[in-house]
């Protein structure tokens, strides 16, 4: 479902993660399951070293620092600007689901990794297959090939429909002002962490391609995120880093797009819970209040 309403680089500093990972009795790092997830994550990180690392987000340790307990989960977000550009030439809104991401996590007591192949992009954005998506899969699968197949959970895309879970807001401000207002509103929340942003238009320039203005904002709120992932850790692949895409089609106004959490829970698990609904309402109020003058 895509809802549109008028009313409604980059790396997280290592020191920050080290501090969060050593917060008193909350730190689960001594647990064997955490070490197993860390090992899976490190193996993917080593293979991804040839790409641009955008963010390393340790969901569980960040949540623990906020007093929330959840299973171990660490997401790696990494990028290849040529792959991004080739996909965005065909569908700019696919920027909401780029760049590459791999989640190492534990579920039912077992360490696992998960990722979304190009089939997710095809289904959510009704894209035709071609070399651009084939290259995406080739690079992603090479990166996760270091992990044994019996600990790999490939995201089942059968529940993904066209525009599924995309919320679109029409900003009443210009492109740059929209981004500044979103940043200010997010950081004013007090429990948010800023992970960075990707200027897809500027990336495309380096490849001689002209894209419309298109920037991805990466942020999250570890406390609410930990609560929402407690029984749904696979959601850490696509959520909590909250991805917000600011897009201005040629000759048109600015759009702000983001993922609706209940839809993502249902895509990953076939169900959602109260924390997902609470976060969805909060995001709509927060982002809508930043870019719509009446705040609703």
mmCIF file of C-alpha atoms in Angstrom:
data_model
loop_
_atom_site.group_PDB
_atom_site.id
_atom_site.type_symbol
_atom_site.label_atom_id
_atom_site.label_comp_id
_atom_site.label_asym_id
_atom_site.label_seq_id
_atom_site.Cartn_x
_atom_site.Cartn_y
_atom_site.Cartn_z
ATOM 1 C CA UNK A 1 0.000 0.000 0.000
ATOM 2 C CA UNK A 2 1.237 3.464 -0.801
ATOM 3 C CA UNK A 3 -0.368 6.172 1.240
ATOM 4 C CA UNK A 4 -0.066 9.786 0.211
ATOM 5 C CA UNK A 5 -1.365 12.593 2.362
ATOM 6 C CA UNK A 6 -1.223 16.365 2.466
ATOM 7 C CA UNK A 7 -1.975 16.376 6.180
ATOM 8 C CA UNK A 8 -0.378 13.878 7.234
ATOM 9 C CA UNK A 9 29.231 9.833 4.649
ATOM 10 C CA UNK A 10 28.311 8.182 6.993
ATOM 11 C CA UNK A 11 29.842 5.582 9.295
ATOM 12 C CA UNK A 12 28.561 5.567 12.888
ATOM 13 C CA UNK A 13 31.587 6.470 14.988
ATOM 14 C CA UNK A 14 33.322 3.414 16.380
ATOM 15 C CA UNK A 15 33.772 5.132 19.738
ATOM 16 C CA UNK A 16 30.012 5.613 20.075
ATOM 17 C CA UNK A 17 29.357 1.940 19.449
ATOM 18 C CA UNK A 18 32.121 0.915 21.824
ATOM 19 C CA UNK A 19 30.646 3.054 24.584
ATOM 20 C CA UNK A 20 27.149 1.743 23.967
ATOM 21 C CA UNK A 21 28.440 -1.794 23.892
ATOM 22 C CA UNK A 22 29.930 -1.484 27.378
ATOM 23 C CA UNK A 23 27.089 0.031 29.381
ATOM 24 C CA UNK A 24 27.094 -1.719 32.733
ATOM 25 C CA UNK A 25 25.023 -4.848 33.210
ATOM 26 C CA UNK A 26 23.025 -4.157 30.044
ATOM 27 C CA UNK A 27 25.875 -5.339 27.815
ATOM 28 C CA UNK A 28 25.177 -8.807 26.402
ATOM 29 C CA UNK A 29 28.562 -9.108 24.665
ATOM 30 C CA UNK A 30 29.678 -12.031 26.819
ATOM 31 C CA UNK A 31 26.816 -14.218 25.650
ATOM 32 C CA UNK A 32 27.769 -17.031 23.231
ATOM 33 C CA UNK A 33 24.856 -16.194 20.944
ATOM 34 C CA UNK A 34 26.025 -12.591 20.680
ATOM 35 C CA UNK A 35 29.525 -13.744 19.843
ATOM 36 C CA UNK A 36 28.136 -16.026 17.125
ATOM 37 C CA UNK A 37 26.153 -13.142 15.606
ATOM 38 C CA UNK A 38 29.212 -10.887 15.850
ATOM 39 C CA UNK A 39 31.245 -13.504 13.969
ATOM 40 C CA UNK A 40 28.672 -13.667 11.163
ATOM 41 C CA UNK A 41 28.578 -9.894 10.965
ATOM 42 C CA UNK A 42 32.374 -9.618 10.888
ATOM 43 C CA UNK A 43 32.630 -12.138 8.046
ATOM 44 C CA UNK A 44 30.185 -10.100 5.922
ATOM 45 C CA UNK A 45 31.924 -6.851 6.861
ATOM 46 C CA UNK A 46 35.273 -8.262 5.728
ATOM 47 C CA UNK A 47 33.850 -9.233 2.338
ATOM 48 C CA UNK A 48 32.067 -5.858 1.990
ATOM 49 C CA UNK A 49 35.305 -3.977 2.601
ATOM 50 C CA UNK A 50 35.699 -3.226 -1.104
ATOM 51 C CA UNK A 51 32.492 -1.157 -1.046
ATOM 52 C CA UNK A 52 31.678 2.129 0.658
ATOM 53 C CA UNK A 53 30.543 1.394 4.208
ATOM 54 C CA UNK A 54 27.637 3.732 4.929
ATOM 55 C CA UNK A 55 26.704 2.635 8.458
ATOM 56 C CA UNK A 56 27.287 -0.136 10.986
ATOM 57 C CA UNK A 57 24.333 -0.293 13.344
ATOM 58 C CA UNK A 58 24.312 -2.597 16.366
ATOM 59 C CA UNK A 59 20.592 -2.628 17.098
ATOM 60 C CA UNK A 60 20.749 -4.723 20.250
ATOM 61 C CA UNK A 61 23.589 -2.890 21.993
ATOM 62 C CA UNK A 62 22.147 0.502 21.096
ATOM 63 C CA UNK A 63 18.801 -0.663 22.494
ATOM 64 C CA UNK A 64 20.489 -2.028 25.632
ATOM 65 C CA UNK A 65 21.974 1.399 26.287
ATOM 66 C CA UNK A 66 18.373 2.675 26.373
ATOM 67 C CA UNK A 67 17.253 -0.092 28.756
ATOM 68 C CA UNK A 68 15.581 -2.260 26.112
ATOM 69 C CA UNK A 69 16.375 -5.969 25.755
ATOM 70 C CA UNK A 70 16.140 -7.638 22.354
ATOM 71 C CA UNK A 71 17.931 -10.465 20.515
ATOM 72 C CA UNK A 72 21.339 -9.689 18.981
ATOM 73 C CA UNK A 73 21.000 -7.873 15.668
ATOM 74 C CA UNK A 74 23.548 -5.894 13.649
ATOM 75 C CA UNK A 75 22.928 -4.400 10.219
ATOM 76 C CA UNK A 76 25.620 -3.433 7.735
ATOM 77 C CA UNK A 77 24.684 -0.816 5.137
ATOM 78 C CA UNK A 78 27.140 -0.575 2.260
ATOM 79 C CA UNK A 79 27.045 0.959 -1.173
ATOM 80 C CA UNK A 80 28.219 0.954 -4.743
ATOM 81 C CA UNK A 81 27.367 4.267 -6.401
ATOM 82 C CA UNK A 82 27.373 2.819 -9.921
ATOM 83 C CA UNK A 83 24.785 0.198 -8.954
ATOM 84 C CA UNK A 84 22.680 2.804 -7.160
ATOM 85 C CA UNK A 85 22.760 5.112 -10.178
ATOM 86 C CA UNK A 86 21.846 2.421 -12.707
ATOM 87 C CA UNK A 87 18.767 1.467 -10.652
ATOM 88 C CA UNK A 88 17.696 5.026 -9.855
ATOM 89 C CA UNK A 89 17.817 5.993 -13.532
ATOM 90 C CA UNK A 90 14.894 3.619 -13.989
ATOM 91 C CA UNK A 91 13.024 4.206 -10.716
ATOM 92 C CA UNK A 92 14.038 7.053 -8.380
ATOM 93 C CA UNK A 93 11.780 5.832 -5.552
ATOM 94 C CA UNK A 94 13.881 2.669 -5.335
ATOM 95 C CA UNK A 95 16.310 4.914 -3.451
ATOM 96 C CA UNK A 96 14.212 4.171 -0.362
ATOM 97 C CA UNK A 97 15.430 0.547 -0.580
ATOM 98 C CA UNK A 98 19.048 1.192 -1.466
ATOM 99 C CA UNK A 99 21.911 0.710 -0.858
ATOM 100 C CA UNK A 100 22.908 -2.871 0.031
ATOM 101 C CA UNK A 101 22.118 -4.078 3.538
ATOM 102 C CA UNK A 102 22.753 -7.330 5.382
ATOM 103 C CA UNK A 103 21.459 -8.169 8.860
ATOM 104 C CA UNK A 104 23.199 -10.577 11.233
ATOM 105 C CA UNK A 105 20.796 -11.521 14.031
ATOM 106 C CA UNK A 106 19.527 -14.306 16.263
ATOM 107 C CA UNK A 107 16.092 -15.870 16.208
ATOM 108 C CA UNK A 108 14.882 -18.926 18.113
ATOM 109 C CA UNK A 109 18.337 -19.216 19.620
ATOM 110 C CA UNK A 110 20.195 -19.475 16.313
ATOM 111 C CA UNK A 111 22.560 -17.007 14.617
ATOM 112 C CA UNK A 112 21.389 -16.059 11.121
ATOM 113 C CA UNK A 113 21.873 -13.516 8.360
ATOM 114 C CA UNK A 114 19.190 -12.110 6.100
ATOM 115 C CA UNK A 115 19.129 -9.783 3.122
ATOM 116 C CA UNK A 116 16.758 -8.660 0.367
ATOM 117 C CA UNK A 117 17.600 -9.500 -3.241
ATOM 118 C CA UNK A 118 16.638 -7.465 -6.290
ATOM 119 C CA UNK A 119 13.302 -9.292 -6.361
ATOM 120 C CA UNK A 120 12.250 -7.031 -3.470
ATOM 121 C CA UNK A 121 13.010 -3.951 -5.586
ATOM 122 C CA UNK A 122 11.155 -5.428 -8.548
ATOM 123 C CA UNK A 123 8.027 -6.181 -6.553
ATOM 124 C CA UNK A 124 7.877 -3.012 -4.481
ATOM 125 C CA UNK A 125 8.700 -0.651 -7.344
ATOM 126 C CA UNK A 126 7.349 -2.668 -10.336
ATOM 127 C CA UNK A 127 10.737 -2.644 -12.014
ATOM 128 C CA UNK A 128 11.606 -4.734 -15.039
ATOM 129 C CA UNK A 129 14.508 -7.125 -14.698
ATOM 130 C CA UNK A 130 17.702 -6.235 -16.477
ATOM 131 C CA UNK A 131 21.484 -5.866 -16.095
ATOM 132 C CA UNK A 132 21.036 -3.183 -13.403
ATOM 133 C CA UNK A 133 19.195 -5.570 -11.071
ATOM 134 C CA UNK A 134 21.297 -8.560 -12.057
ATOM 135 C CA UNK A 135 24.412 -6.638 -11.065
ATOM 136 C CA UNK A 136 22.781 -5.712 -7.746
ATOM 137 C CA UNK A 137 22.167 -9.384 -6.965
ATOM 138 C CA UNK A 138 25.590 -10.459 -8.156
ATOM 139 C CA UNK A 139 27.382 -8.048 -5.838
ATOM 140 C CA UNK A 140 25.107 -8.714 -2.867
ATOM 141 C CA UNK A 141 25.319 -12.493 -3.155
ATOM 142 C CA UNK A 142 29.102 -12.386 -3.511
ATOM 143 C CA UNK A 143 29.237 -10.496 -0.228
ATOM 144 C CA UNK A 144 27.094 -12.972 1.721
ATOM 145 C CA UNK A 145 28.687 -16.033 0.105
ATOM 146 C CA UNK A 146 31.150 -16.227 3.012
ATOM 147 C CA UNK A 147 28.273 -17.299 5.275
ATOM 148 C CA UNK A 148 27.198 -20.977 5.264
ATOM 149 C CA UNK A 149 23.878 -21.513 3.541
ATOM 150 C CA UNK A 150 22.316 -23.204 6.573
ATOM 151 C CA UNK A 151 22.470 -19.946 8.555
ATOM 152 C CA UNK A 152 21.080 -17.766 5.763
ATOM 153 C CA UNK A 153 17.472 -16.587 5.646
ATOM 154 C CA UNK A 154 16.659 -14.933 2.330
ATOM 155 C CA UNK A 155 13.811 -12.436 2.677
ATOM 156 C CA UNK A 156 10.586 -13.998 1.366
ATOM 157 C CA UNK A 157 9.151 -11.418 -1.034
ATOM 158 C CA UNK A 158 5.787 -13.103 -1.645
ATOM 159 C CA UNK A 159 4.073 -10.639 0.715
ATOM 160 C CA UNK A 160 5.556 -7.596 -1.045
ATOM 161 C CA UNK A 161 3.193 -5.710 -3.349
ATOM 162 C CA UNK A 162 3.555 -2.595 -5.468
ATOM 163 C CA UNK A 163 4.282 0.381 -3.211
ATOM 164 C CA UNK A 164 3.830 -1.833 -0.160
ATOM 165 C CA UNK A 165 4.412 0.096 3.060
ATOM 166 C CA UNK A 166 5.518 3.355 1.410
ATOM 167 C CA UNK A 167 4.124 6.537 2.970
ATOM 168 C CA UNK A 168 4.444 9.666 0.824
ATOM 169 C CA UNK A 169 4.084 13.230 2.100
ATOM 170 C CA UNK A 170 3.999 16.388 -0.029
ATOM 171 C CA UNK A 171 6.392 18.897 1.505
ATOM 172 C CA UNK A 172 5.393 22.561 1.575
ATOM 173 C CA UNK A 173 9.060 23.608 1.477
ATOM 174 C CA UNK A 174 11.912 23.565 -1.007
ATOM 175 C CA UNK A 175 14.293 20.613 -1.246
ATOM 176 C CA UNK A 176 17.125 21.917 0.950
ATOM 177 C CA UNK A 177 14.754 23.428 3.492
ATOM 178 C CA UNK A 178 12.803 20.167 3.674
ATOM 179 C CA UNK A 179 15.976 18.268 4.569
ATOM 180 C CA UNK A 180 16.993 20.819 7.193
ATOM 181 C CA UNK A 181 13.546 20.802 8.763
ATOM 182 C CA UNK A 182 13.489 17.000 8.860
ATOM 183 C CA UNK A 183 16.932 16.858 10.494
ATOM 184 C CA UNK A 184 15.985 19.457 13.079
ATOM 185 C CA UNK A 185 12.718 17.722 13.933
ATOM 186 C CA UNK A 186 14.337 14.296 14.200
ATOM 187 C CA UNK A 187 17.227 15.407 16.406
ATOM 188 C CA UNK A 188 14.886 17.456 18.604
ATOM 189 C CA UNK A 189 13.164 14.214 19.634
ATOM 190 C CA UNK A 190 15.961 13.525 22.115
ATOM 191 C CA UNK A 191 16.069 9.746 21.622
ATOM 192 C CA UNK A 192 17.152 9.742 17.963
ATOM 193 C CA UNK A 193 20.549 8.817 16.490
ATOM 194 C CA UNK A 194 21.635 10.274 13.152
ATOM 195 C CA UNK A 195 23.405 7.707 10.958
ATOM 196 C CA UNK A 196 24.045 9.832 7.863
ATOM 197 C CA UNK A 197 22.697 10.591 4.422
ATOM 198 C CA UNK A 198 23.306 9.696 0.782
ATOM 199 C CA UNK A 199 23.006 12.302 -1.969
ATOM 200 C CA UNK A 200 22.072 10.062 -4.883
ATOM 201 C CA UNK A 201 22.059 12.949 -7.346
ATOM 202 C CA UNK A 202 25.655 13.837 -6.498
ATOM 203 C CA UNK A 203 26.681 10.179 -6.748
ATOM 204 C CA UNK A 204 25.181 10.020 -10.241
ATOM 205 C CA UNK A 205 27.181 13.056 -11.380
ATOM 206 C CA UNK A 206 30.397 11.099 -10.849
ATOM 207 C CA UNK A 207 29.077 8.552 -13.361
ATOM 208 C CA UNK A 208 28.003 11.154 -15.897
ATOM 209 C CA UNK A 209 24.295 10.621 -15.190
ATOM 210 C CA UNK A 210 21.710 13.324 -14.509
ATOM 211 C CA UNK A 211 19.261 12.363 -11.754
ATOM 212 C CA UNK A 212 16.599 14.550 -10.101
ATOM 213 C CA UNK A 213 17.281 15.777 -6.572
ATOM 214 C CA UNK A 214 17.212 12.676 -4.431
ATOM 215 C CA UNK A 215 18.665 12.252 -0.931
ATOM 216 C CA UNK A 216 18.294 9.406 1.565
ATOM 217 C CA UNK A 217 18.334 10.264 5.279
ATOM 218 C CA UNK A 218 19.347 7.537 7.758
ATOM 219 C CA UNK A 219 18.368 7.818 11.421
ATOM 220 C CA UNK A 220 16.783 5.831 14.219
ATOM 221 C CA UNK A 221 15.505 5.766 17.794
ATOM 222 C CA UNK A 222 17.185 2.780 19.512
ATOM 223 C CA UNK A 223 14.850 2.595 22.515
ATOM 224 C CA UNK A 224 11.549 2.325 20.615
ATOM 225 C CA UNK A 225 13.307 0.318 17.911
ATOM 226 C CA UNK A 226 14.535 -2.251 20.431
ATOM 227 C CA UNK A 227 11.040 -2.613 21.833
ATOM 228 C CA UNK A 228 9.603 -3.088 18.343
ATOM 229 C CA UNK A 229 12.255 -5.670 17.374
ATOM 230 C CA UNK A 230 12.122 -7.676 20.597
ATOM 231 C CA UNK A 231 9.964 -10.377 18.982
ATOM 232 C CA UNK A 232 10.597 -9.274 15.390
ATOM 233 C CA UNK A 233 14.379 -9.032 14.976
ATOM 234 C CA UNK A 234 14.341 -9.492 11.180
ATOM 235 C CA UNK A 235 12.817 -6.027 10.903
ATOM 236 C CA UNK A 236 16.300 -4.702 11.619
ATOM 237 C CA UNK A 237 17.083 -5.279 7.948
ATOM 238 C CA UNK A 238 14.838 -2.445 6.772
ATOM 239 C CA UNK A 239 13.764 -0.536 9.858
ATOM 240 C CA UNK A 240 15.330 1.164 12.874
ATOM 241 C CA UNK A 241 17.578 2.609 10.764
ATOM 242 C CA UNK A 242 14.582 4.700 9.669
ATOM 243 C CA UNK A 243 15.101 5.524 6.003
ATOM 244 C CA UNK A 244 13.561 8.776 4.755
ATOM 245 C CA UNK A 245 13.806 9.649 1.062
ATOM 246 C CA UNK A 246 13.531 13.267 -0.043
ATOM 247 C CA UNK A 247 12.707 13.489 -3.749
ATOM 248 C CA UNK A 248 11.891 16.296 -6.161
ATOM 249 C CA UNK A 249 10.634 15.129 -9.564
ATOM 250 C CA UNK A 250 11.499 17.537 -12.396
ATOM 251 C CA UNK A 251 9.153 20.516 -12.382
ATOM 252 C CA UNK A 252 7.217 19.294 -9.344
ATOM 253 C CA UNK A 253 7.137 19.735 -5.594
ATOM 254 C CA UNK A 254 9.195 17.917 -2.983
ATOM 255 C CA UNK A 255 8.093 14.530 -1.681
ATOM 256 C CA UNK A 256 9.103 12.843 1.582
ATOM 257 C CA UNK A 257 8.826 9.058 1.589
ATOM 258 C CA UNK A 258 9.359 6.596 4.406
ATOM 259 C CA UNK A 259 8.528 3.044 5.476
ATOM 260 C CA UNK A 260 5.395 2.255 7.476
ATOM 261 C CA UNK A 261 6.372 -0.098 10.296
ATOM 262 C CA UNK A 262 3.248 -2.266 10.558
ATOM 263 C CA UNK A 263 3.513 -3.054 6.851
ATOM 264 C CA UNK A 264 7.166 -4.060 7.259
ATOM 265 C CA UNK A 265 6.367 -6.284 10.234
ATOM 266 C CA UNK A 266 3.700 -7.994 8.151
ATOM 267 C CA UNK A 267 6.067 -8.390 5.193
ATOM 268 C CA UNK A 268 8.690 -10.033 7.401
ATOM 269 C CA UNK A 269 6.460 -11.962 9.809
ATOM 270 C CA UNK A 270 2.901 -11.940 8.493
ATOM 271 C CA UNK A 271 1.751 -9.966 11.546
ATOM 272 C CA UNK A 272 2.411 -6.761 13.460
ATOM 273 C CA UNK A 273 2.240 -5.642 17.080
ATOM 274 C CA UNK A 274 1.316 -2.568 19.102
ATOM 275 C CA UNK A 275 4.876 -1.092 19.175
ATOM 276 C CA UNK A 276 4.883 -1.039 15.370
ATOM 277 C CA UNK A 277 1.606 0.886 15.296
ATOM 278 C CA UNK A 278 2.880 3.359 17.896
ATOM 279 C CA UNK A 279 6.064 3.999 15.916
ATOM 280 C CA UNK A 280 4.094 4.407 12.677
ATOM 281 C CA UNK A 281 1.888 7.070 14.263
ATOM 282 C CA UNK A 282 4.913 8.802 15.763
ATOM 283 C CA UNK A 283 6.761 8.916 12.433
ATOM 284 C CA UNK A 284 3.769 10.307 10.598
ATOM 285 C CA UNK A 285 3.342 13.028 13.191
ATOM 286 C CA UNK A 286 7.078 13.803 13.361
ATOM 287 C CA UNK A 287 7.818 13.927 9.635
ATOM 288 C CA UNK A 288 4.498 15.443 8.685
ATOM 289 C CA UNK A 289 4.934 18.144 11.306
ATOM 290 C CA UNK A 290 8.321 19.023 9.820
ATOM 291 C CA UNK A 291 7.229 19.480 6.223
ATOM 292 C CA UNK A 292 3.536 20.462 6.433
ATOM 293 C CA UNK A 293 2.766 23.862 7.886
ATOM 294 C CA UNK A 294 -0.352 22.878 9.790
ATOM 295 C CA UNK A 295 1.602 19.984 11.350
ATOM 296 C CA UNK A 296 -1.092 17.395 10.656
#
